[in-house]
Amino acid sequence: EPEVTQTPSHQVTQMGQEVILRCVPISNHLYFYWYRQILGQKVEFLVSFYNNEISEKSEIFDDQFSVERPDGSNFTLKIRSTKLEDSAMYFCASREVTEAFFGQGTRLTVV
Amino acid sequence: AQTVTQSQPEMSVQEAETVTLSCTYDTSESNYYLFWYKQPPSRQMILVIRQEAYKQQNATENRFSVNFQKAAKSFSLKISDSQLGDTAMYFCAFMKSETSGSRLTFGEGTQLTVNP
């Protein structure tokens, strides 16, 4: 069964460093998303991506964040200068029509 | 803006019994989708069930069913014959439409524990 895959599963980084979280969405899906979940809290929307451009972003998705689809398969989230409060689980999701399928998440720890 | 509220932070149920998780939402949209996602300790987000707002019939998936009350903006999840593997955080979610960029808005979650 097709699935969304995310790498790495866990990333530890120093505050102020740049990180890139990677996702391979399901191949025939057209809509791509990043969400994050701070431990013990709800899942929060970050950004949606369609037709090679951002279609919506939340107030969390400030200038420190960017997304790219550099080729036909990968979908990346870059955080330019990480802060302690960026520590969270980051989920990539994709959908074809209605149902969004999530990757297993990347746990980002900023120290 | 849409909001989703889950008023039960934690619930527990005995194995083989039935449990209902509550969810309410607020929207001015007439067409939308509602979902329940399960998040086990592995933290993977797994789709349990979905409901289209234009359908009056409540969705069912094996032991999982919903009670969708559109006028009341209520969307509860019933788990029958609960199993130990059902222990997880359950999130109710709303999506406005299928159009580009439509994203999920999640509730706060309900931690369900199934006891042996």
PDB file of C-alpha atoms in Angstrom:
ATOM      1  CA  GLU A   1       0.000   0.000   0.000  1.00  0.00           C
ATOM      2  CA  PRO A   2       1.393   3.436  -0.909  1.00  0.00           C
ATOM      3  CA  GLU A   3       2.516   5.535   2.016  1.00  0.00           C
ATOM      4  CA  VAL A   4       4.016   8.884   2.869  1.00  0.00           C
ATOM      5  CA  THR A   5       7.589   8.542   4.063  1.00  0.00           C
ATOM      6  CA  GLN A   6       9.529  11.044   6.133  1.00  0.00           C
ATOM      7  CA  THR A   7      13.214  11.293   6.941  1.00  0.00           C
ATOM      8  CA  PRO A   8      14.849  11.466   9.347  1.00  0.00           C
ATOM      9  CA  SER A   9      12.660   9.957  12.055  1.00  0.00           C
ATOM     10  CA  HIS A  10      14.500  11.944  14.714  1.00  0.00           C
ATOM     11  CA  GLN A  11      16.727  15.011  14.374  1.00  0.00           C
ATOM     12  CA  VAL A  12      18.613  16.772  17.120  1.00  0.00           C
ATOM     13  CA  THR A  13      19.998  20.198  16.268  1.00  0.00           C
ATOM     14  CA  GLN A  14      21.610  23.119  17.990  1.00  0.00           C
ATOM     15  CA  MET A  15      19.635  26.317  18.376  1.00  0.00           C
ATOM     16  CA  GLY A  16      20.305  28.641  15.457  1.00  0.00           C
ATOM     17  CA  GLN A  17      21.132  25.841  13.035  1.00  0.00           C
ATOM     18  CA  GLU A  18      19.248  25.121   9.840  1.00  0.00           C
ATOM     19  CA  VAL A  19      17.354  21.882   9.429  1.00  0.00           C
ATOM     20  CA  ILE A  20      15.675  20.284   6.440  1.00  0.00           C
ATOM     21  CA  LEU A  21      12.917  17.771   6.974  1.00  0.00           C
ATOM     22  CA  ARG A  22      12.183  15.529   4.025  1.00  0.00           C
ATOM     23  CA  CYS A  23       9.022  13.877   2.802  1.00  0.00           C
ATOM     24  CA  VAL A  24       8.101  11.671  -0.108  1.00  0.00           C
ATOM     25  CA  PRO A  25       4.344  11.989  -0.653  1.00  0.00           C
ATOM     26  CA  ILE A  26       2.224   9.340  -2.329  1.00  0.00           C
ATOM     27  CA  SER A  27       3.011   9.545  -6.022  1.00  0.00           C
ATOM     28  CA  ASN A  28      -0.366  10.459  -7.540  1.00  0.00           C
ATOM     29  CA  HIS A  29      -1.292  12.949  -4.827  1.00  0.00           C
ATOM     30  CA  LEU A  30      -1.591  16.622  -5.678  1.00  0.00           C
ATOM     31  CA  TYR A  31      -1.897  18.392  -2.324  1.00  0.00           C
ATOM     32  CA  PHE A  32       0.891  18.454   0.231  1.00  0.00           C
ATOM     33  CA  TYR A  33       0.994  19.665   3.795  1.00  0.00           C
ATOM     34  CA  TRP A  34       3.194  20.151   6.804  1.00  0.00           C
ATOM     35  CA  TYR A  35       1.747  19.996  10.314  1.00  0.00           C
ATOM     36  CA  ARG A  36       3.451  20.042  13.655  1.00  0.00           C
ATOM     37  CA  GLN A  37       2.587  18.723  17.077  1.00  0.00           C
ATOM     38  CA  ILE A  38       4.302  19.977  20.189  1.00  0.00           C
ATOM     39  CA  LEU A  39       4.404  17.168  22.742  1.00  0.00           C
ATOM     40  CA  GLY A  40       1.045  16.705  24.435  1.00  0.00           C
ATOM     41  CA  GLN A  41      -0.688  19.306  22.309  1.00  0.00           C
ATOM     42  CA  LYS A  42      -2.939  19.390  19.272  1.00  0.00           C
ATOM     43  CA  VAL A  43      -1.818  19.003  15.696  1.00  0.00           C
ATOM     44  CA  GLU A  44      -1.264  22.426  14.113  1.00  0.00           C
ATOM     45  CA  PHE A  45      -1.311  23.323  10.436  1.00  0.00           C
ATOM     46  CA  LEU A  46       1.801  24.944   9.036  1.00  0.00           C
ATOM     47  CA  VAL A  47       1.494  25.123   5.259  1.00  0.00           C
ATOM     48  CA  SER A  48      -0.247  23.654   2.234  1.00  0.00           C
ATOM     49  CA  PHE A  49       1.305  23.290  -1.209  1.00  0.00           C
ATOM     50  CA  TYR A  50      -0.403  22.747  -4.534  1.00  0.00           C
ATOM     51  CA  ASN A  51       0.659  23.167  -8.137  1.00  0.00           C
ATOM     52  CA  ASN A  52       4.212  24.017  -7.094  1.00  0.00           C
ATOM     53  CA  GLU A  53       3.294  26.878  -4.834  1.00  0.00           C
ATOM     54  CA  ILE A  54       2.106  27.601  -1.332  1.00  0.00           C
ATOM     55  CA  SER A  55      -1.690  27.744  -1.240  1.00  0.00           C
ATOM     56  CA  GLU A  56      -2.088  28.577   2.433  1.00  0.00           C
ATOM     57  CA  LYS A  57       0.129  29.106   5.451  1.00  0.00           C
ATOM     58  CA  SER A  58      -0.534  29.639   9.122  1.00  0.00           C
ATOM     59  CA  GLU A  59       0.782  32.377  11.375  1.00  0.00           C
ATOM     60  CA  ILE A  60       3.330  29.870  12.674  1.00  0.00           C
ATOM     61  CA  PHE A  61       4.884  29.626   9.202  1.00  0.00           C
ATOM     62  CA  ASP A  62       6.973  32.780   9.355  1.00  0.00           C
ATOM     63  CA  ASP A  63      10.077  33.787   7.416  1.00  0.00           C
ATOM     64  CA  GLN A  64      12.142  31.132   9.196  1.00  0.00           C
ATOM     65  CA  PHE A  65      10.206  28.424   7.363  1.00  0.00           C
ATOM     66  CA  SER A  66      10.197  27.489   3.709  1.00  0.00           C
ATOM     67  CA  VAL A  67       8.960  24.583   1.623  1.00  0.00           C
ATOM     68  CA  GLU A  68      10.154  23.174  -1.669  1.00  0.00           C
ATOM     69  CA  ARG A  69       9.318  20.444  -4.087  1.00  0.00           C
ATOM     70  CA  PRO A  70      12.719  20.229  -5.753  1.00  0.00           C
ATOM     71  CA  ASP A  71      11.852  17.280  -7.971  1.00  0.00           C
ATOM     72  CA  GLY A  72       8.807  15.211  -8.797  1.00  0.00           C
ATOM     73  CA  SER A  73       8.875  13.223  -5.591  1.00  0.00           C
ATOM     74  CA  ASN A  74      10.376  15.046  -2.601  1.00  0.00           C
ATOM     75  CA  PHE A  75       8.703  17.715  -0.493  1.00  0.00           C
ATOM     76  CA  THR A  76      10.896  19.486   2.047  1.00  0.00           C
ATOM     77  CA  LEU A  77      10.429  21.787   5.009  1.00  0.00           C
ATOM     78  CA  LYS A  78      13.371  23.996   5.901  1.00  0.00           C
ATOM     79  CA  ILE A  79      13.741  25.846   9.177  1.00  0.00           C
ATOM     80  CA  ARG A  80      16.504  28.413   8.742  1.00  0.00           C
ATOM     81  CA  SER A  81      17.462  29.265  12.305  1.00  0.00           C
ATOM     82  CA  THR A  82      15.930  26.881  14.784  1.00  0.00           C
ATOM     83  CA  LYS A  83      14.629  28.010  18.138  1.00  0.00           C
ATOM     84  CA  LEU A  84      13.976  25.959  21.246  1.00  0.00           C
ATOM     85  CA  GLU A  85      10.236  26.316  20.678  1.00  0.00           C
ATOM     86  CA  ASP A  86      10.551  24.627  17.278  1.00  0.00           C
ATOM     87  CA  SER A  87      11.000  21.326  19.108  1.00  0.00           C
ATOM     88  CA  ALA A  88       8.035  19.242  18.010  1.00  0.00           C
ATOM     89  CA  MET A  89       6.879  16.349  15.886  1.00  0.00           C
ATOM     90  CA  TYR A  90       6.588  17.437  12.258  1.00  0.00           C
ATOM     91  CA  PHE A  91       4.184  15.573  10.024  1.00  0.00           C
ATOM     92  CA  CYS A  92       4.021  15.615   6.274  1.00  0.00           C
ATOM     93  CA  ALA A  93       0.707  14.717   4.655  1.00  0.00           C
ATOM     94  CA  SER A  94      -0.569  14.346   1.133  1.00  0.00           C
ATOM     95  CA  ARG A  95      -3.946  13.831  -0.441  1.00  0.00           C
ATOM     96  CA  GLU A  96      -5.376  13.046  -3.832  1.00  0.00           C
ATOM     97  CA  VAL A  97      -9.007  13.956  -3.289  1.00  0.00           C
ATOM     98  CA  THR A  98     -10.448  13.827   0.219  1.00  0.00           C
ATOM     99  CA  GLU A  99      -8.384  11.792   2.628  1.00  0.00           C
ATOM    100  CA  ALA A 100      -5.055  13.058   3.881  1.00  0.00           C
ATOM    101  CA  PHE A 101      -2.411  10.422   4.532  1.00  0.00           C
ATOM    102  CA  PHE A 102       0.278  11.203   7.049  1.00  0.00           C
ATOM    103  CA  GLY A 103       3.890  10.197   7.272  1.00  0.00           C
ATOM    104  CA  GLN A 104       5.254   8.716  10.463  1.00  0.00           C
ATOM    105  CA  GLY A 105       6.652  12.094  11.497  1.00  0.00           C
ATOM    106  CA  THR A 106      10.040  13.604  12.252  1.00  0.00           C
ATOM    107  CA  ARG A 107      10.759  14.356  15.868  1.00  0.00           C
ATOM    108  CA  LEU A 108      12.804  17.561  15.955  1.00  0.00           C
ATOM    109  CA  THR A 109      14.660  18.379  19.145  1.00  0.00           C
ATOM    110  CA  VAL A 110      16.372  21.765  19.386  1.00  0.00           C
ATOM    111  CA  VAL A 111      18.982  22.019  22.128  1.00  0.00           C
TER     112      VAL A 111
ATOM    113  CA  ALA B   1     -12.466  30.290  10.640  1.00  0.00           C
ATOM    114  CA  GLN B   2     -13.303  26.770  11.623  1.00  0.00           C
ATOM    115  CA  THR B   3     -12.916  25.425  15.144  1.00  0.00           C
ATOM    116  CA  VAL B   4     -13.050  21.865  16.444  1.00  0.00           C
ATOM    117  CA  THR B   5     -13.631  21.064  20.100  1.00  0.00           C
ATOM    118  CA  GLN B   6     -13.135  17.794  21.915  1.00  0.00           C
ATOM    119  CA  SER B   7     -14.296  18.231  25.482  1.00  0.00           C
ATOM    120  CA  GLN B   8     -13.043  14.906  26.846  1.00  0.00           C
ATOM    121  CA  PRO B   9      -9.270  14.996  27.386  1.00  0.00           C
ATOM    122  CA  GLU B  10      -9.228  11.395  28.644  1.00  0.00           C
ATOM    123  CA  MET B  11     -11.535   8.409  28.574  1.00  0.00           C
ATOM    124  CA  SER B  12     -11.241   4.780  29.527  1.00  0.00           C
ATOM    125  CA  VAL B  13     -13.231   1.682  28.658  1.00  0.00           C
ATOM    126  CA  GLN B  14     -13.111  -2.000  29.438  1.00  0.00           C
ATOM    127  CA  GLU B  15     -12.072  -4.374  26.715  1.00  0.00           C
ATOM    128  CA  ALA B  16     -15.053  -5.566  24.606  1.00  0.00           C
ATOM    129  CA  GLU B  17     -17.262  -2.680  25.714  1.00  0.00           C
ATOM    130  CA  THR B  18     -18.455   0.326  23.719  1.00  0.00           C
ATOM    131  CA  VAL B  19     -17.216   3.880  24.077  1.00  0.00           C
ATOM    132  CA  THR B  20     -18.242   7.157  22.454  1.00  0.00           C
ATOM    133  CA  LEU B  21     -15.900  10.083  21.908  1.00  0.00           C
ATOM    134  CA  SER B  22     -17.424  13.527  21.439  1.00  0.00           C
ATOM    135  CA  CYS B  23     -16.563  16.257  18.977  1.00  0.00           C
ATOM    136  CA  THR B  24     -18.229  19.538  18.094  1.00  0.00           C
ATOM    137  CA  TYR B  25     -17.230  22.000  15.439  1.00  0.00           C
ATOM    138  CA  ASP B  26     -18.099  25.434  14.230  1.00  0.00           C
ATOM    139  CA  THR B  27     -18.238  26.518  10.605  1.00  0.00           C
ATOM    140  CA  SER B  28     -20.251  28.643   8.237  1.00  0.00           C
ATOM    141  CA  GLU B  29     -19.543  26.265   5.351  1.00  0.00           C
ATOM    142  CA  SER B  30     -22.336  24.087   4.007  1.00  0.00           C
ATOM    143  CA  ASN B  31     -20.134  21.465   2.382  1.00  0.00           C
ATOM    144  CA  TYR B  32     -17.212  19.985   4.267  1.00  0.00           C
ATOM    145  CA  TYR B  33     -15.654  16.791   5.542  1.00  0.00           C
ATOM    146  CA  LEU B  34     -15.117  15.441   9.026  1.00  0.00           C
ATOM    147  CA  PHE B  35     -12.578  12.866  10.105  1.00  0.00           C
ATOM    148  CA  TRP B  36     -11.418  10.890  13.076  1.00  0.00           C
ATOM    149  CA  TYR B  37      -7.698  10.147  13.274  1.00  0.00           C
ATOM    150  CA  LYS B  38      -6.035   7.766  15.688  1.00  0.00           C
ATOM    151  CA  GLN B  39      -2.566   8.429  17.087  1.00  0.00           C
ATOM    152  CA  PRO B  40      -1.105   5.431  18.946  1.00  0.00           C
ATOM    153  CA  PRO B  41       2.045   5.730  21.070  1.00  0.00           C
ATOM    154  CA  SER B  42       4.129   5.504  17.889  1.00  0.00           C
ATOM    155  CA  ARG B  43       2.618   8.946  17.093  1.00  0.00           C
ATOM    156  CA  GLN B  44       1.692   7.941  13.544  1.00  0.00           C
ATOM    157  CA  MET B  45      -1.558   9.615  12.434  1.00  0.00           C
ATOM    158  CA  ILE B  46      -3.958   6.984  11.132  1.00  0.00           C
ATOM    159  CA  LEU B  47      -7.284   7.754   9.491  1.00  0.00           C
ATOM    160  CA  VAL B  48     -10.111   5.914  11.229  1.00  0.00           C
ATOM    161  CA  ILE B  49     -13.229   7.175   9.491  1.00  0.00           C
ATOM    162  CA  ARG B  50     -14.532  10.070   7.408  1.00  0.00           C
ATOM    163  CA  GLN B  51     -17.917  11.691   6.854  1.00  0.00           C
ATOM    164  CA  GLU B  52     -19.056  13.943   4.014  1.00  0.00           C
ATOM    165  CA  ALA B  53     -21.377  16.677   5.282  1.00  0.00           C
ATOM    166  CA  TYR B  54     -23.735  16.288   2.321  1.00  0.00           C
ATOM    167  CA  LYS B  55     -24.405  12.654   3.251  1.00  0.00           C
ATOM    168  CA  GLN B  56     -27.113  12.064   5.813  1.00  0.00           C
ATOM    169  CA  GLN B  57     -26.109   8.477   6.410  1.00  0.00           C
ATOM    170  CA  ASN B  58     -23.605   7.989   9.210  1.00  0.00           C
ATOM    171  CA  ALA B  59     -20.292   6.460   8.160  1.00  0.00           C
ATOM    172  CA  THR B  60     -19.223   3.079   9.511  1.00  0.00           C
ATOM    173  CA  GLU B  61     -15.940   1.182   9.281  1.00  0.00           C
ATOM    174  CA  ASN B  62     -16.100  -2.207  10.970  1.00  0.00           C
ATOM    175  CA  ARG B  63     -16.189  -1.514  14.736  1.00  0.00           C
ATOM    176  CA  PHE B  64     -16.075   2.253  14.231  1.00  0.00           C
ATOM    177  CA  SER B  65     -19.115   4.382  13.504  1.00  0.00           C
ATOM    178  CA  VAL B  66     -20.033   8.027  13.747  1.00  0.00           C
ATOM    179  CA  ASN B  67     -23.083   9.953  14.834  1.00  0.00           C
ATOM    180  CA  PHE B  68     -23.141  13.013  12.601  1.00  0.00           C
ATOM    181  CA  GLN B  69     -25.622  15.702  13.603  1.00  0.00           C
ATOM    182  CA  LYS B  70     -25.189  18.491  11.075  1.00  0.00           C
ATOM    183  CA  ALA B  71     -27.623  20.965  12.638  1.00  0.00           C
ATOM    184  CA  ALA B  72     -26.020  20.536  16.036  1.00  0.00           C
ATOM    185  CA  LYS B  73     -22.510  20.512  14.503  1.00  0.00           C
ATOM    186  CA  SER B  74     -21.695  17.364  16.370  1.00  0.00           C
ATOM    187  CA  PHE B  75     -19.588  14.429  15.181  1.00  0.00           C
ATOM    188  CA  SER B  76     -19.082  11.665  17.733  1.00  0.00           C
ATOM    189  CA  LEU B  77     -17.127   8.435  17.275  1.00  0.00           C
ATOM    190  CA  LYS B  78     -18.421   5.144  18.627  1.00  0.00           C
ATOM    191  CA  ILE B  79     -16.020   2.259  19.084  1.00  0.00           C
ATOM    192  CA  SER B  80     -17.726  -1.079  19.592  1.00  0.00           C
ATOM    193  CA  ASP B  81     -16.113  -4.195  21.061  1.00  0.00           C
ATOM    194  CA  SER B  82     -13.110  -2.153  22.213  1.00  0.00           C
ATOM    195  CA  GLN B  83      -9.723  -3.817  21.867  1.00  0.00           C
ATOM    196  CA  LEU B  84      -6.451  -3.165  23.641  1.00  0.00           C
ATOM    197  CA  GLY B  85      -5.009  -1.942  20.333  1.00  0.00           C
ATOM    198  CA  ASP B  86      -7.568   0.851  20.294  1.00  0.00           C
ATOM    199  CA  THR B  87      -5.632   2.570  23.073  1.00  0.00           C
ATOM    200  CA  ALA B  88      -4.511   5.827  21.466  1.00  0.00           C
ATOM    201  CA  MET B  89      -5.104   9.541  21.185  1.00  0.00           C
ATOM    202  CA  TYR B  90      -8.079  10.255  18.951  1.00  0.00           C
ATOM    203  CA  PHE B  91      -8.350  13.509  17.021  1.00  0.00           C
ATOM    204  CA  CYS B  92     -11.448  14.882  15.377  1.00  0.00           C
ATOM    205  CA  ALA B  93     -10.681  16.972  12.286  1.00  0.00           C
ATOM    206  CA  PHE B  94     -12.505  19.257   9.861  1.00  0.00           C
ATOM    207  CA  MET B  95     -11.707  19.999   6.226  1.00  0.00           C
ATOM    208  CA  LYS B  96     -13.512  22.732   4.342  1.00  0.00           C
ATOM    209  CA  SER B  97     -13.603  21.203   0.885  1.00  0.00           C
ATOM    210  CA  GLU B  98     -11.561  19.292  -1.628  1.00  0.00           C
ATOM    211  CA  THR B  99     -10.266  22.394  -3.347  1.00  0.00           C
ATOM    212  CA  SER B 100      -6.626  23.296  -3.474  1.00  0.00           C
ATOM    213  CA  GLY B 101      -5.012  23.980  -0.143  1.00  0.00           C
ATOM    214  CA  SER B 102      -7.906  22.813   1.984  1.00  0.00           C
ATOM    215  CA  ARG B 103      -6.307  21.730   5.186  1.00  0.00           C
ATOM    216  CA  LEU B 104      -7.315  19.896   8.314  1.00  0.00           C
ATOM    217  CA  THR B 105      -8.264  21.675  11.503  1.00  0.00           C
ATOM    218  CA  PHE B 106      -7.842  19.392  14.498  1.00  0.00           C
ATOM    219  CA  GLY B 107      -9.434  19.230  17.904  1.00  0.00           C
ATOM    220  CA  GLU B 108      -7.407  18.941  21.077  1.00  0.00           C
ATOM    221  CA  GLY B 109      -7.646  15.168  21.150  1.00  0.00           C
ATOM    222  CA  THR B 110      -9.060  12.535  23.500  1.00  0.00           C
ATOM    223  CA  GLN B 111      -6.718   9.995  25.077  1.00  0.00           C
ATOM    224  CA  LEU B 112      -8.544   6.669  25.112  1.00  0.00           C
ATOM    225  CA  THR B 113      -7.322   3.830  27.282  1.00  0.00           C
ATOM    226  CA  VAL B 114      -8.764   0.341  26.849  1.00  0.00           C
ATOM    227  CA  ASN B 115      -8.353  -1.700  30.013  1.00  0.00           C
ATOM    228  CA  PRO B 116      -8.089  -5.509  30.039  1.00  0.00           C
TER     229      PRO B 116
END
